């Protein structure tokens, strides 16, 4: 029985990838040193997997940014504005596509759009294709990495995003083209895929993994035909190369029969998310095919119940035989933190419940060993003890929280009056100009801010000294915003490490790690807290700094909170109760916080819900149930305030179109959304729906170091006011500014205020 792994974290156990990449961007690390650093990461990863007993070890799962962008670079799909004329896409061009280029030296180009990978908190750069895109092999990374591992004595299984998933997640830039028309490019892209596969075969690859996670989505007939055509052609062109076709993140449902007909050598299925489907998959598996069963959860951090897994797999083995069964994690392990080895402060009892990527590898090999009749009794009994201890732990249940959840009434999820009434009261109270300006909440987390927090954490600084340091940052932020003439101020969130982790640290039922980093996009990682028990808020979490900031200015200070669905979505969650129940507990904790902020004189309160869309189930038939509890949770957290307290929300980097009515149902007084990278395209949904409340469409792409000019922002706002009522428009950046530097933010926000003023003076159109 073989063991298979789909992908391993590329960030390094101490975030070596981030550190070396950012140093390279700053010009502090030569390219050769960057390449040496990432080579060392790859080597460590391959050797670790080999030592853990993994038979099919992936390569090309490493990436400097994300694997969709890698695929674009490999296929030569570079947007025209980057003026690429070379034969190869080099590293700097890859970074320019991902990050844009700042004006000044060289041409200034906006980055490609970024969006979330399925329902994860991991992002990819959206390929921009057109009928004129000339695909050809334009990179050597996939070949180089295969050779690199071979030199270490490891014959890896190169991983590529499959052609139909690649095209389905791309966007067509031709005027009038629809997203679906990307699939029309299949005949053009397939020959390049085939050439890549042939080259891999020539280099000595035995297996190649093609990821087609779209197989777990609702597929159009064109996508289904695309899959059939693509794999038939590939089979014909490279008959001897063995192909593993990987699906993950969900069940195949109505796609199952077609999927299992594709002419490949092995299928991977996600037996965690699609556990109930395993029997049907086994029944549909053609007799000459191998099945890779993803039995270890790649998306969560809990130890697997090995005895249960072994039992399920014994039944599979009974039907298909040991030769045709591979054991694997459910999906790539890039969505899991790297290792538990470096967690020294974590409570020992809780730590014993967990498995990160490295530990998951040994779970995979223990399961395989047990099924092969090897003696793993000691490992199994230790695992059994951990699972028992967790399920019986008194840390998990809090009767007070459960009773409060059960007592929530319908009036608890309704504001006192409808929006039109609140709107009037709020206009009278706040007296804001047209096109009021604000920011999303965070200001630059400078090296000084981070290193000061690191000192506090290491015990090298007192809490009092840290607090004085934060106070100075807040004062500085308030002064700057007054100087720029922003209307609704923020305190800057200097005290927060992350918008979810910061709250997790203050809520009971949550635990957090020291090094449990997971890549979010590019060099930006998150350290998701994990929810192991019932959630309660022992003390106010944000009131102190918001109140302090308000005391420094006569302008309105906005309080910022992370919404219940986003806290849930960006944490590792307990698997012993429904997500909806956990979210309700978080919502009640946040409701207390909102009410406390209001009582402390903060009358503009933003509850961010950027993750509502990514939490949407992958299949449409499951949407309504999710949206019901997600919307109710937001309303539960925000409905305890007076009519003239203004509730804002913020969302970013997602498709709003599909869920626009649920966004309206949140009934926030103001919503700010990301729109600048897509040139206001995303507003379409709000227009056709006639969104009733106020909107701040982002006019400054904060994921790029580029400073937008006033004219650019004026143009975006003109676009916005042709489609939305002028009196409902706010002016703000796309998202928080924590990843930017002050020398980028300062000119950008000056320009932003200038743009708002120009709109105010330009009169109604
Ligand atoms: N998901 C979450 N959870 N949070 C989000 O903000 C987002 N936003 C979207 C969607 N998903 C999200 C994605 N955008 C970052 C920025 C934007 C993101 C995601 C992540 C980000 O800036 N991440 C930081 C990073 O990668 C880490 C943030 C953090 O937790 O750099 N910082 C800690 C802190 O500030 C730890 C900082 C740190 O690295 O306290 N400290 C140094 C160390 O430990 C020490 C610093 C020193 O001594 O100088 O080595
Ligand atoms: Zn945002």
Short mmCIF file of N, CA and C and ligand atoms in Angstrom, two decimals, residues 15 18-19 22 116 121 123 445 447 450-451 453-454 457-458 496-501 517 520-521 523-527 570 614 703 738-739, ligand 1:
data_model
loop_
_atom_site.label_atom_id
_atom_site.label_comp_id
_atom_site.label_asym_id
_atom_site.label_seq_id
_atom_site.Cartn_x
_atom_site.Cartn_y
_atom_site.Cartn_z
N UNK A 15 9.43 30.44 8.58
CA UNK A 15 9.06 31.43 7.56
C UNK A 15 10.26 31.91 6.74
N UNK A 18 9.30 33.76 3.41
CA UNK A 18 8.89 35.15 3.58
C UNK A 18 10.11 36.05 3.80
N UNK A 19 10.94 35.62 4.73
CA UNK A 19 12.05 36.49 5.11
C UNK A 19 12.99 36.73 3.94
N UNK A 22 11.13 38.87 1.06
CA UNK A 22 10.98 40.30 1.37
C UNK A 22 12.33 41.02 1.38
N UNK A 116 -9.57 34.53 -3.89
CA UNK A 116 -9.39 33.39 -3.01
C UNK A 116 -9.49 32.06 -3.71
N UNK A 121 -8.46 30.56 2.82
CA UNK A 121 -7.94 31.90 3.07
C UNK A 121 -6.61 32.08 2.33
N UNK A 123 -4.82 32.87 -1.41
CA UNK A 123 -5.20 33.62 -2.61
C UNK A 123 -4.34 33.24 -3.80
N UNK A 445 1.96 48.50 9.73
CA UNK A 445 2.59 47.75 10.82
C UNK A 445 4.08 47.80 10.50
N UNK A 447 8.24 47.96 10.93
CA UNK A 447 9.18 47.06 11.61
C UNK A 447 9.24 47.43 13.09
N UNK A 450 6.21 46.02 14.95
CA UNK A 450 6.31 44.57 15.14
C UNK A 450 7.41 44.19 16.11
N UNK A 451 8.55 44.86 16.01
CA UNK A 451 9.64 44.44 16.89
C UNK A 451 9.30 44.84 18.33
N UNK A 453 6.27 44.78 19.62
CA UNK A 453 5.37 43.74 20.10
C UNK A 453 6.15 42.45 20.38
N UNK A 454 7.14 42.19 19.53
CA UNK A 454 7.95 40.99 19.76
C UNK A 454 8.67 41.08 21.10
N UNK A 457 6.28 40.29 23.83
CA UNK A 457 6.01 38.85 23.87
C UNK A 457 7.16 38.08 24.50
N UNK A 458 8.37 38.52 24.21
CA UNK A 458 9.53 37.81 24.76
C UNK A 458 9.80 38.21 26.20
N UNK A 496 -2.70 45.48 17.26
CA UNK A 496 -3.17 44.16 16.80
C UNK A 496 -2.12 43.47 15.94
N UNK A 497 -1.89 42.21 16.20
CA UNK A 497 -1.00 41.44 15.34
C UNK A 497 -1.74 41.03 14.06
N UNK A 498 -3.00 40.63 14.22
CA UNK A 498 -3.79 40.19 13.08
C UNK A 498 -5.25 40.38 13.44
N UNK A 499 -6.09 40.57 12.44
CA UNK A 499 -7.48 40.91 12.75
C UNK A 499 -8.29 39.74 13.31
N UNK A 500 -7.78 38.54 13.22
CA UNK A 500 -8.48 37.42 13.86
C UNK A 500 -7.71 36.95 15.10
N UNK A 501 -6.42 36.80 14.94
CA UNK A 501 -5.61 36.31 16.06
C UNK A 501 -5.76 37.21 17.29
N UNK A 517 2.16 29.27 11.23
CA UNK A 517 1.88 30.14 10.07
C UNK A 517 1.35 29.36 8.88
N UNK A 520 -1.12 33.18 3.23
CA UNK A 520 -2.40 33.77 2.80
C UNK A 520 -2.28 34.27 1.36
N UNK A 521 -1.26 35.08 1.10
CA UNK A 521 -0.92 35.40 -0.30
C UNK A 521 0.51 35.86 -0.32
N UNK A 523 4.00 36.84 0.23
CA UNK A 523 4.83 36.70 1.43
C UNK A 523 4.03 36.98 2.70
N UNK A 524 2.72 37.08 2.57
CA UNK A 524 1.89 37.39 3.74
C UNK A 524 1.26 36.12 4.29
N UNK A 525 1.50 35.89 5.55
CA UNK A 525 1.02 34.67 6.19
C UNK A 525 0.09 35.04 7.34
N UNK A 526 -0.67 34.08 7.79
CA UNK A 526 -1.51 34.28 8.97
C UNK A 526 -1.24 33.14 9.95
N UNK A 527 -1.55 33.41 11.17
CA UNK A 527 -1.34 32.39 12.22
C UNK A 527 -2.71 32.16 12.85
N UNK A 570 -11.40 32.20 9.56
CA UNK A 570 -9.95 32.35 9.59
C UNK A 570 -9.32 31.72 10.83
N UNK A 614 -15.97 33.70 1.12
CA UNK A 614 -15.12 32.51 0.99
C UNK A 614 -15.69 31.33 1.79
N UNK A 703 -2.78 46.29 -2.18
CA UNK A 703 -1.85 45.17 -2.27
C UNK A 703 -0.67 45.47 -3.16
N UNK A 738 -2.21 47.93 6.60
CA UNK A 738 -1.14 47.43 7.46
C UNK A 738 0.08 46.93 6.70
N UNK A 739 -0.13 46.50 5.46
CA UNK A 739 1.01 45.95 4.72
C UNK A 739 1.81 47.02 3.98
N1 LIG B 1 -6.68 36.48 7.18
C1 LIG B 1 -6.31 36.93 8.38
N2 LIG B 1 -6.27 36.11 9.41
N3 LIG B 1 -5.97 38.22 8.57
C2 LIG B 1 -5.99 39.11 7.57
O1 LIG B 1 -5.65 40.27 7.77
C3 LIG B 1 -6.38 38.68 6.29
N4 LIG B 1 -6.43 39.53 5.22
C4 LIG B 1 -6.52 38.97 3.90
C5 LIG B 1 -7.40 37.79 3.86
N5 LIG B 1 -7.13 36.89 4.92
C6 LIG B 1 -6.73 37.33 6.13
C7 LIG B 1 -5.15 38.53 3.51
N6 LIG B 1 -4.30 39.57 3.80
C8 LIG B 1 -1.11 39.84 6.34
C9 LIG B 1 -1.57 40.92 5.64
C10 LIG B 1 -2.65 40.79 4.80
C11 LIG B 1 -3.27 39.58 4.67
C12 LIG B 1 -2.82 38.48 5.36
C13 LIG B 1 -1.72 38.62 6.20
C14 LIG B 1 0.09 40.05 7.18
O2 LIG B 1 0.58 41.14 7.20
N7 LIG B 1 0.64 39.05 7.82
C15 LIG B 1 1.82 39.30 8.57
C16 LIG B 1 3.00 38.84 7.78
O3 LIG B 1 2.93 37.90 7.00
C17 LIG B 1 1.77 38.62 9.92
C18 LIG B 1 0.85 39.33 10.85
C19 LIG B 1 1.15 38.98 12.27
O4 LIG B 1 0.52 38.13 12.87
O5 LIG B 1 4.05 39.46 7.98
N8 LIG B 1 2.15 39.58 12.83
C20 LIG B 1 2.59 39.33 14.20
C21 LIG B 1 2.70 40.61 14.96
O6 LIG B 1 2.64 41.67 14.33
C22 LIG B 1 3.95 38.66 14.17
C23 LIG B 1 4.92 39.59 13.50
C24 LIG B 1 6.27 39.01 13.28
O7 LIG B 1 6.56 38.43 12.26
O8 LIG B 1 2.83 40.56 16.18
N9 LIG B 1 7.17 39.19 14.21
C25 LIG B 1 8.55 38.88 14.04
C26 LIG B 1 8.82 37.43 14.22
O9 LIG B 1 8.06 36.74 14.92
C27 LIG B 1 9.34 39.68 15.02
C28 LIG B 1 9.39 41.13 14.57
C29 LIG B 1 10.70 41.77 14.94
O10 LIG B 1 11.36 41.32 15.89
O11 LIG B 1 11.05 42.70 14.25
O12 LIG B 1 9.80 36.97 13.64
#
